[in-house]
Amino acid sequence: MNVKLPFDPIERARELWRHRWGDTAPYDAMATATSIMRVQQRLLADLDAAVAPHGLTFARYEALVLLAFSRQGRLPMSKVGERLMIHPTSATNIVQRLASDGLVERAPNPRDGRGTLACITPVGEQRMEQATAALHAIDFGLAATSDRDRRQLWRLLRTMRQQAGDFAK
Amino acid sequence: MNVKLPFDPIERARELWRHRWGDTAPYDAMATATSIMRVQQRLLADLDAAVAPHGLTFARYEALVLLAFSRQGRLPMSKVGERLMIHPTSATNIVQRLASDGLVERAPNPRDGRGTLACITPVGEQRMEQATAALHAIDFGLAATSDRDRRQLWRLLRTMRQQAGDFAK
DNA sequence: CCAATATCAGGATTACTGATATGT
DNA sequence: CACATATCAGTAATCCTGATATTG
C-alpha cells in the first residue's frame, strides 16, 4: 500500500481518457471522482489506525459519538441508521458489536413498543473520549492539509452533500 | 438512505465539537474528514449503480480500465495491486472474478516464472466500453457539481494525495 | 539460503435482500 | 388490516494476516 509511484496515476488516467474518448468525455469528473475514492481510502485507513488501539473502528466510533452527543445519551435504532446514513441492518450490527463490548446498552423504547434504544454506557463515554483524543492528535488525518485548503474543501463538499440531498436548507 | 435531514448533520457535529472540546480541537478537520467519508459513500453508490447493469462493480471496472489502458492489455498481478492501490490478495480476488466472467484471462508471465499476467479479453473491452458510456452519462456521479468546483476539488485532492505519498513530483 | 510473486485459507467488517415477529 | 420497527438468516464484497509453493 505504501508504494510511491513516480507519476500521478490519476493525472495519467485523465490524459488517456481525454485522448481515447475525446474532449466531450467528462475526464475532469472522472479524475475528481477517482480522487475522492483514493483520498477517502487513505483517510479511513489513518482514522481506523488511530482508534484501533481503543478497540474501535471509525464506523463504531462515529456511532459512539452520535450517542454521546444525543440528548439523553440514547437514540432509537432507526435514528442511528438515519443519522449515520447506513442501512438499518448495519446499524443493528454495529450497535450489537458495541454492546458486546459493553460500550452501549440496548433498551426497549418506552414510547414505542416496537422500538429499541441504543444507550451509551459510562465505559462507552470514556472510550469515546480516549478515541477522540487519538483522532485530535492526528488532526483527523488532515495534519498535512493547510487550514485554508481544509476550509475550501469543507465548503465544496458541503455543497455536494446538499446537492445530493443529504440535507435541506 | 434517501432521508433528507432538516439540518446538516456534519455542520451540527462541528459546532458540538467546538463547544465540547474547545477551540483548540481540530473541528474543521473533523468536519472535513467526515464530509469526505460521506461524499465518497454517495459517489460510490452512484458509480456502482451505473455499472451494475453491465455486471460490474466500480472496483472491477477500475481493474478493467487499468488493463485496457496498458500497453498490451495486460499487467502482472503485482502491478495491478500497486496501481489500484489495493492489497495483493484483493487483486487476486478481483481478477479471479473478472476471469470467471470471461472479461479477463490469466496467463503465466514469460518474463518471470513466479508471476501471473492479467489480460483483458475482447469481451472485457466491450464491457468496459459499455460501462464507460454509462459512467459518462452520469458525469461520474458529479453532474450536480460545476466545472469550477470540480477543478478546485481536483486540485485540492491532488495536493492531499501527493502529501500522503501516493506519488512523487 | 534469502527474497519476491502469487495464491489460498480463514477471520473480520460492512452492505444488502428477504423473511419474520411484534406493535401502532 | 396496512404499516412501521427491528432483527435474523444468508449472500456478497472487500481487507487483512498468516502459511505455502514456486521461482529469481
Short mmCIF file of C-alpha atoms (C1' of nucleotides) in Angstrom, two decimals:
data_model
loop_
_atom_site.label_atom_id
_atom_site.label_comp_id
_atom_site.label_asym_id
_atom_site.label_seq_id
_atom_site.Cartn_x
_atom_site.Cartn_y
_atom_site.Cartn_z
CA MET A 1 0.00 0.00 0.00
CA ASN A 2 2.90 2.36 0.64
CA VAL A 3 4.36 2.30 -2.80
CA LYS A 4 5.14 5.75 -4.13
CA LEU A 5 4.68 5.94 -7.88
CA PRO A 6 6.95 8.18 -9.95
CA PHE A 7 3.85 9.80 -11.51
CA ASP A 8 0.31 10.65 -10.57
CA PRO A 9 -1.76 7.69 -11.75
CA ILE A 10 -4.99 9.68 -11.81
CA GLU A 11 -3.44 12.52 -13.77
CA ARG A 12 -2.22 9.97 -16.28
CA ALA A 13 -5.62 8.32 -16.48
CA ARG A 14 -7.16 11.72 -17.07
CA GLU A 15 -4.96 12.31 -20.13
CA LEU A 16 -5.54 8.83 -21.51
CA TRP A 17 -9.25 9.36 -21.04
CA ARG A 18 -9.22 12.56 -23.00
CA HIS A 19 -7.31 11.03 -25.88
CA ARG A 20 -9.45 7.92 -26.02
CA TRP A 21 -12.90 9.37 -25.70
CA GLY A 22 -12.36 12.93 -26.86
CA ASP A 23 -12.91 16.28 -25.28
CA THR A 24 -16.60 15.67 -24.76
CA ALA A 25 -15.85 12.96 -22.21
CA PRO A 26 -16.12 14.16 -18.60
CA TYR A 27 -12.49 13.48 -17.85
CA ASP A 28 -12.35 16.15 -15.15
CA ALA A 29 -15.27 14.46 -13.43
CA MET A 30 -13.58 11.08 -13.81
CA ALA A 31 -10.36 12.34 -12.27
CA THR A 32 -12.18 14.07 -9.43
CA ALA A 33 -14.38 11.09 -8.62
CA THR A 34 -11.38 8.77 -8.61
CA SER A 35 -9.50 11.20 -6.39
CA ILE A 36 -12.30 11.23 -3.85
CA MET A 37 -12.17 7.43 -3.74
CA ARG A 38 -8.47 7.42 -3.17
CA VAL A 39 -8.34 10.17 -0.57
CA GLN A 40 -11.16 8.53 1.36
CA GLN A 41 -9.38 5.19 1.30
CA ARG A 42 -6.24 6.71 2.74
CA LEU A 43 -8.11 8.79 5.27
CA LEU A 44 -10.17 5.87 6.54
CA ALA A 45 -7.03 3.80 6.97
CA ASP A 46 -5.50 6.56 9.10
CA LEU A 47 -8.62 7.05 11.18
CA ASP A 48 -9.11 3.33 11.72
CA ALA A 49 -5.48 3.01 12.78
CA ALA A 50 -5.89 5.84 15.29
CA VAL A 51 -8.90 4.33 17.04
CA ALA A 52 -7.83 0.69 16.72
CA PRO A 53 -5.77 0.77 19.97
CA HIS A 54 -9.04 1.64 21.70
CA GLY A 55 -10.84 -1.37 20.31
CA LEU A 56 -12.84 0.62 17.80
CA THR A 57 -13.26 1.06 14.07
CA PHE A 58 -14.05 4.51 12.78
CA ALA A 59 -17.61 3.40 11.98
CA ARG A 60 -18.15 2.30 15.58
CA TYR A 61 -16.53 5.46 16.84
CA GLU A 62 -18.99 7.51 14.83
CA ALA A 63 -21.88 5.63 16.39
CA LEU A 64 -20.47 6.25 19.88
CA VAL A 65 -20.11 9.96 19.21
CA LEU A 66 -23.63 10.16 17.86
CA LEU A 67 -24.99 8.67 21.07
CA ALA A 68 -22.72 10.76 23.29
CA PHE A 69 -23.99 13.91 21.60
CA SER A 70 -27.64 12.91 21.90
CA ARG A 71 -29.92 14.39 24.48
CA GLN A 72 -30.01 11.52 26.96
CA GLY A 73 -27.11 9.60 25.50
CA ARG A 74 -29.54 7.36 23.69
CA LEU A 75 -31.37 7.10 20.38
CA PRO A 76 -33.81 4.73 18.67
CA MET A 77 -32.15 2.35 16.26
CA SER A 78 -33.96 3.96 13.35
CA LYS A 79 -32.40 7.33 14.20
CA VAL A 80 -28.98 5.74 14.50
CA GLY A 81 -29.23 4.35 10.99
CA GLU A 82 -30.64 7.57 9.59
CA ARG A 83 -28.04 9.86 11.12
CA LEU A 84 -25.09 7.62 10.29
CA MET A 85 -26.60 7.15 6.84
CA ILE A 86 -26.21 3.42 6.94
CA HIS A 87 -28.55 0.52 6.30
CA PRO A 88 -30.84 -0.45 9.21
CA THR A 89 -29.27 -3.88 9.43
CA SER A 90 -25.84 -2.28 9.54
CA ALA A 91 -26.99 -0.15 12.45
CA THR A 92 -28.18 -3.27 14.24
CA ASN A 93 -24.85 -4.90 13.53
CA ILE A 94 -22.72 -2.02 14.76
CA VAL A 95 -24.75 -1.45 17.91
CA GLN A 96 -24.63 -5.14 18.72
CA ARG A 97 -20.86 -5.15 18.49
CA LEU A 98 -20.62 -2.07 20.68
CA ALA A 99 -23.00 -3.72 23.14
CA SER A 100 -20.94 -6.89 23.29
CA ASP A 101 -18.00 -4.71 24.31
CA GLY A 102 -20.07 -3.02 26.99
CA LEU A 103 -19.86 0.39 25.33
CA VAL A 104 -23.56 0.56 24.60
CA GLU A 105 -26.67 -0.93 26.12
CA ARG A 106 -29.91 -1.79 24.41
CA ALA A 107 -33.25 -0.98 25.99
CA PRO A 108 -36.84 -1.16 24.81
CA ASN A 109 -38.23 2.19 23.72
CA PRO A 110 -40.89 3.20 26.28
CA ARG A 111 -42.53 5.43 23.67
CA ASP A 112 -42.84 2.68 21.06
CA GLY A 113 -43.15 -0.97 21.93
CA ARG A 114 -41.66 -1.97 18.58
CA GLY A 115 -38.54 0.07 19.06
CA THR A 116 -35.13 -0.35 20.64
CA LEU A 117 -32.97 2.36 22.14
CA ALA A 118 -29.20 2.32 21.93
CA CYS A 119 -27.73 3.92 25.08
CA ILE A 120 -24.07 4.77 25.57
CA THR A 121 -22.60 3.46 28.83
CA PRO A 122 -20.12 5.27 31.11
CA VAL A 123 -17.43 2.93 29.79
CA GLY A 124 -18.52 3.85 26.28
CA GLU A 125 -18.17 7.55 27.04
CA GLN A 126 -14.71 7.00 28.44
CA ARG A 127 -13.69 5.03 25.38
CA MET A 128 -15.13 7.70 23.13
CA GLU A 129 -13.08 10.38 24.89
CA GLN A 130 -9.90 8.37 24.53
CA ALA A 131 -10.51 7.69 20.86
CA THR A 132 -11.33 11.36 20.31
CA ALA A 133 -8.01 12.35 21.85
CA ALA A 134 -6.26 9.96 19.47
CA LEU A 135 -8.07 11.49 16.50
CA HIS A 136 -7.36 15.02 17.66
CA ALA A 137 -3.70 14.06 17.90
CA ILE A 138 -3.59 13.26 14.20
CA ASP A 139 -5.87 16.14 13.18
CA PHE A 140 -8.38 13.64 11.86
CA GLY A 141 -5.91 12.51 9.23
CA LEU A 142 -5.61 16.00 7.78
CA ALA A 143 -2.45 17.17 9.52
CA ALA A 144 -0.74 17.71 6.16
CA THR A 145 -3.55 19.92 4.85
CA SER A 146 -3.45 23.66 5.44
CA ASP A 147 -6.26 25.48 7.22
CA ARG A 148 -7.10 27.29 4.04
CA ASP A 149 -7.33 24.11 1.97
CA ARG A 150 -9.39 22.44 4.68
CA ARG A 151 -11.95 25.19 4.73
CA GLN A 152 -12.11 25.31 0.95
CA LEU A 153 -12.59 21.57 0.82
CA TRP A 154 -15.20 21.73 3.53
CA ARG A 155 -17.23 24.26 1.59
CA LEU A 156 -17.04 22.31 -1.66
CA LEU A 157 -18.02 19.06 -0.02
CA ARG A 158 -20.85 20.70 1.85
CA THR A 159 -22.29 21.97 -1.43
CA MET A 160 -22.01 18.48 -2.90
CA ARG A 161 -23.75 16.89 0.06
CA GLN A 162 -26.54 19.38 -0.14
CA GLN A 163 -26.98 18.85 -3.87
CA ALA A 164 -27.03 15.11 -3.28
CA GLY A 165 -29.96 15.66 -0.95
CA ASP A 166 -28.35 14.83 2.38
CA PHE A 167 -29.98 17.82 4.00
CA ALA A 168 -32.24 20.77 3.20
CA LYS A 169 -31.57 24.44 3.67
CA MET B 1 -30.51 6.07 2.66
CA ASN B 2 -32.59 8.74 0.96
CA VAL B 3 -33.75 10.54 4.05
CA LYS B 4 -33.25 14.27 3.83
CA LEU B 5 -32.49 15.79 7.20
CA PRO B 6 -33.78 19.28 8.01
CA PHE B 7 -30.24 20.29 9.00
CA ASP B 8 -26.66 19.49 8.05
CA PRO B 9 -25.60 16.77 10.48
CA ILE B 10 -21.91 17.44 9.96
CA GLU B 11 -22.31 21.16 10.47
CA ARG B 12 -24.12 20.41 13.71
CA ALA B 13 -21.43 17.97 14.80
CA ARG B 14 -18.83 20.61 14.04
CA GLU B 15 -20.50 23.08 16.44
CA LEU B 16 -20.98 20.48 19.17
CA TRP B 17 -17.35 19.55 18.79
CA ARG B 18 -16.17 23.08 19.26
CA HIS B 19 -18.27 23.56 22.36
CA ARG B 20 -17.30 20.27 23.91
CA TRP B 21 -13.57 20.25 23.30
CA GLY B 22 -12.84 23.93 22.85
CA ASP B 23 -11.32 25.97 20.08
CA THR B 24 -8.08 24.03 20.16
CA ALA B 25 -9.86 20.92 18.89
CA PRO B 26 -9.48 20.37 15.13
CA TYR B 27 -13.18 20.68 14.44
CA ASP B 28 -12.61 21.89 10.89
CA ALA B 29 -10.55 18.81 10.22
CA MET B 30 -13.21 16.63 11.84
CA ALA B 31 -15.94 18.14 9.67
CA THR B 32 -13.84 17.86 6.53
CA ALA B 33 -12.81 14.26 7.16
CA THR B 34 -16.40 13.25 7.88
CA SER B 35 -17.55 15.05 4.73
CA ILE B 36 -15.07 13.13 2.61
CA MET B 37 -16.43 9.88 4.03
CA ARG B 38 -19.97 10.86 3.26
CA VAL B 39 -19.37 12.18 -0.24
CA GLN B 40 -17.40 9.09 -1.13
CA GLN B 41 -20.16 6.83 0.15
CA ARG B 42 -22.73 8.58 -2.01
CA LEU B 43 -20.46 8.70 -5.02
CA LEU B 44 -19.57 5.03 -4.85
CA ALA B 45 -23.25 4.11 -4.61
CA ASP B 46 -23.94 6.12 -7.78
CA LEU B 47 -20.97 4.67 -9.66
CA ASP B 48 -21.78 1.11 -8.60
CA ALA B 49 -25.38 1.60 -9.69
CA ALA B 50 -24.25 2.86 -13.09
CA VAL B 51 -22.04 -0.13 -13.87
CA ALA B 52 -24.23 -2.76 -12.17
CA PRO B 53 -26.38 -3.33 -15.31
CA HIS B 54 -23.14 -4.36 -17.01
CA GLY B 55 -22.33 -6.96 -14.38
CA LEU B 56 -19.58 -4.90 -12.77
CA THR B 57 -18.79 -3.15 -9.55
CA PHE B 58 -16.83 0.07 -9.71
CA ALA B 59 -13.79 -1.72 -8.28
CA ARG B 60 -13.90 -4.31 -11.07
CA TYR B 61 -14.49 -1.59 -13.62
CA GLU B 62 -11.33 0.17 -12.45
CA ALA B 63 -9.36 -3.02 -12.92
CA LEU B 64 -10.74 -3.44 -16.43
CA VAL B 65 -9.82 0.13 -17.36
CA LEU B 66 -6.34 -0.32 -15.97
CA LEU B 67 -5.79 -3.34 -18.21
CA ALA B 68 -7.41 -1.70 -21.23
CA PHE B 69 -5.06 1.25 -20.87
CA SER B 70 -1.97 -0.91 -20.50
CA ARG B 71 0.45 -1.43 -23.31
CA GLN B 72 -0.59 -4.91 -24.37
CA GLY B 73 -3.83 -5.00 -22.47
CA ARG B 74 -2.12 -6.98 -19.74
CA LEU B 75 -0.24 -6.49 -16.50
CA PRO B 76 1.44 -8.60 -13.81
CA MET B 77 -0.73 -9.13 -10.76
CA SER B 78 1.72 -7.15 -8.65
CA LYS B 79 1.27 -4.10 -10.89
CA VAL B 80 -2.49 -4.46 -10.76
CA GLY B 81 -2.45 -4.30 -6.98
CA GLU B 82 0.03 -1.46 -6.92
CA ARG B 83 -1.77 0.74 -9.42
CA LEU B 84 -5.21 0.12 -7.95
CA MET B 85 -3.67 0.63 -4.51
CA ILE B 86 -5.25 -2.47 -3.12
CA HIS B 87 -3.93 -5.46 -1.20
CA PRO B 88 -2.34 -8.22 -3.32
CA THR B 89 -4.96 -10.70 -2.21
CA SER B 90 -7.67 -8.25 -3.19
CA ALA B 91 -6.11 -8.00 -6.63
CA THR B 92 -6.15 -11.78 -6.90
CA ASN B 93 -9.76 -11.80 -5.83
CA ILE B 94 -10.92 -9.13 -8.28
CA VAL B 95 -9.06 -10.59 -11.23
CA GLN B 96 -10.44 -14.04 -10.46
CA ARG B 97 -13.98 -12.72 -10.52
CA LEU B 98 -13.36 -10.91 -13.78
CA ALA B 99 -11.85 -14.09 -15.19
CA SER B 100 -14.83 -16.19 -14.17
CA ASP B 101 -16.97 -13.77 -16.19
CA GLY B 102 -14.67 -14.09 -19.18
CA LEU B 103 -13.63 -10.44 -19.07
CA VAL B 104 -10.04 -11.22 -18.22
CA GLU B 105 -7.70 -14.13 -18.80
CA ARG B 106 -4.82 -15.21 -16.66
CA ALA B 107 -1.52 -16.25 -18.18
CA PRO B 108 1.90 -17.10 -16.81
CA ASN B 109 4.38 -14.26 -17.10
CA PRO B 110 7.02 -15.28 -19.68
CA ARG B 111 9.47 -12.83 -18.10
CA ASP B 112 9.10 -14.22 -14.58
CA GLY B 113 8.12 -17.80 -13.85
CA ARG B 114 6.70 -16.78 -10.49
CA GLY B 115 4.35 -14.26 -11.96
CA THR B 116 0.88 -14.17 -13.45
CA LEU B 117 -0.40 -11.76 -16.06
CA ALA B 118 -3.96 -10.48 -16.12
CA CYS B 119 -5.06 -9.90 -19.74
CA ILE B 120 -8.25 -8.19 -20.79
CA THR B 121 -10.30 -10.14 -23.34
CA PRO B 122 -12.24 -8.70 -26.31
CA VAL B 123 -15.43 -9.28 -24.34
CA GLY B 124 -13.84 -7.44 -21.43
CA GLU B 125 -13.01 -4.48 -23.64
CA GLN B 126 -16.56 -4.38 -24.94
CA ARG B 127 -17.92 -4.48 -21.43
CA MET B 128 -15.55 -1.77 -20.35
CA GLU B 129 -16.73 0.49 -23.18
CA GLN B 130 -20.37 -0.04 -22.26
CA ALA B 131 -19.72 0.67 -18.60
CA THR B 132 -17.72 3.75 -19.53
CA ALA B 133 -20.64 5.06 -21.57
CA ALA B 134 -22.89 4.56 -18.56
CA LEU B 135 -20.46 6.47 -16.34
CA HIS B 136 -20.07 9.25 -18.89
CA ALA B 137 -23.83 9.55 -18.96
CA ILE B 138 -23.94 10.40 -15.28
CA ASP B 139 -20.79 12.53 -15.36
CA PHE B 140 -19.13 10.11 -12.97
CA GLY B 141 -21.61 11.00 -10.26
CA LEU B 142 -20.64 14.67 -10.39
CA ALA B 143 -23.37 16.01 -12.66
CA ALA B 144 -24.54 18.38 -9.94
CA THR B 145 -21.08 19.88 -9.46
CA SER B 146 -19.99 22.87 -11.51
CA ASP B 147 -16.87 22.79 -13.68
CA ARG B 148 -15.27 25.34 -11.44
CA ASP B 149 -15.94 23.38 -8.25
CA ARG B 150 -14.74 20.19 -9.90
CA ARG B 151 -11.45 21.70 -10.89
CA GLN B 152 -10.96 23.27 -7.47
CA LEU B 153 -11.73 19.95 -5.81
CA TRP B 154 -9.42 18.14 -8.16
CA ARG B 155 -6.51 20.45 -7.27
CA LEU B 156 -7.12 20.14 -3.53
CA LEU B 157 -7.38 16.38 -3.65
CA ARG B 158 -4.31 16.11 -5.80
CA THR B 159 -2.31 18.04 -3.22
CA MET B 160 -3.60 15.76 -0.50
CA ARG B 161 -2.70 12.63 -2.42
CA GLN B 162 0.75 13.93 -3.06
CA GLN B 163 1.27 14.83 0.59
CA ALA B 164 0.04 11.38 1.57
CA GLY B 165 2.82 9.96 -0.58
CA ASP B 166 0.80 8.42 -3.38
CA PHE B 167 3.18 9.80 -5.95
CA ALA B 168 6.32 11.91 -6.23
CA LYS B 169 6.89 15.07 -8.20
"C1'" DC C 1 19.76 -19.57 1.54
"C1'" DC C 2 17.17 -15.34 1.09
"C1'" DA C 3 13.84 -12.56 -1.34
"C1'" DA C 4 9.96 -11.92 -4.46
"C1'" DT C 5 5.43 -13.42 -6.65
"C1'" DA C 6 1.15 -15.04 -6.10
"C1'" DT C 7 -2.27 -17.81 -4.11
"C1'" DC C 8 -5.00 -19.99 -0.51
"C1'" DA C 9 -7.26 -20.49 3.99
"C1'" DG C 10 -9.61 -18.16 7.25
"C1'" DG C 11 -11.37 -14.21 10.09
"C1'" DA C 12 -13.46 -9.53 10.40
"C1'" DT C 13 -16.33 -5.89 8.74
"C1'" DT C 14 -19.93 -3.87 6.25
"C1'" DA C 15 -23.92 -3.76 2.74
"C1'" DC C 16 -27.95 -5.64 1.12
"C1'" DT C 17 -32.16 -8.81 0.31
"C1'" DG C 18 -35.90 -11.24 2.02
"C1'" DA C 19 -38.41 -13.18 5.77
"C1'" DT C 20 -40.30 -12.60 10.29
"C1'" DA C 21 -42.04 -11.21 14.88
"C1'" DT C 22 -44.00 -7.50 17.22
"C1'" DG C 23 -46.52 -3.40 17.91
"C1'" DT C 24 -49.10 1.07 16.11
"C1'" DC D 1 -55.62 -4.99 8.02
"C1'" DA D 2 -51.90 -1.99 6.49
"C1'" DC D 3 -47.80 -0.05 8.06
"C1'" DA D 4 -43.58 0.66 10.91
"C1'" DT D 5 -39.64 -1.07 13.74
"C1'" DA D 6 -36.15 -4.04 14.28
"C1'" DT D 7 -33.93 -8.31 13.91
"C1'" DC D 8 -32.25 -12.52 11.73
"C1'" DA D 9 -30.52 -15.57 8.10
"C1'" DG D 10 -27.93 -15.72 4.30
"C1'" DT D 11 -25.20 -13.75 0.39
"C1'" DA D 12 -21.63 -10.82 -1.39
"C1'" DA D 13 -17.65 -7.83 -1.33
"C1'" DT D 14 -13.50 -6.30 0.47
"C1'" DC D 15 -9.48 -6.17 3.59
"C1'" DC D 16 -6.13 -8.28 6.23
"C1'" DT D 17 -2.99 -11.92 8.48
"C1'" DG D 18 -0.54 -15.91 8.09
"C1'" DA D 19 1.08 -20.01 5.58
"C1'" DT D 20 2.75 -22.01 1.36
"C1'" DA D 21 4.55 -23.29 -3.27
"C1'" DT D 22 7.36 -21.66 -6.84
"C1'" DT D 23 10.96 -19.18 -8.86
"C1'" DG D 24 14.83 -15.47 -9.15
#
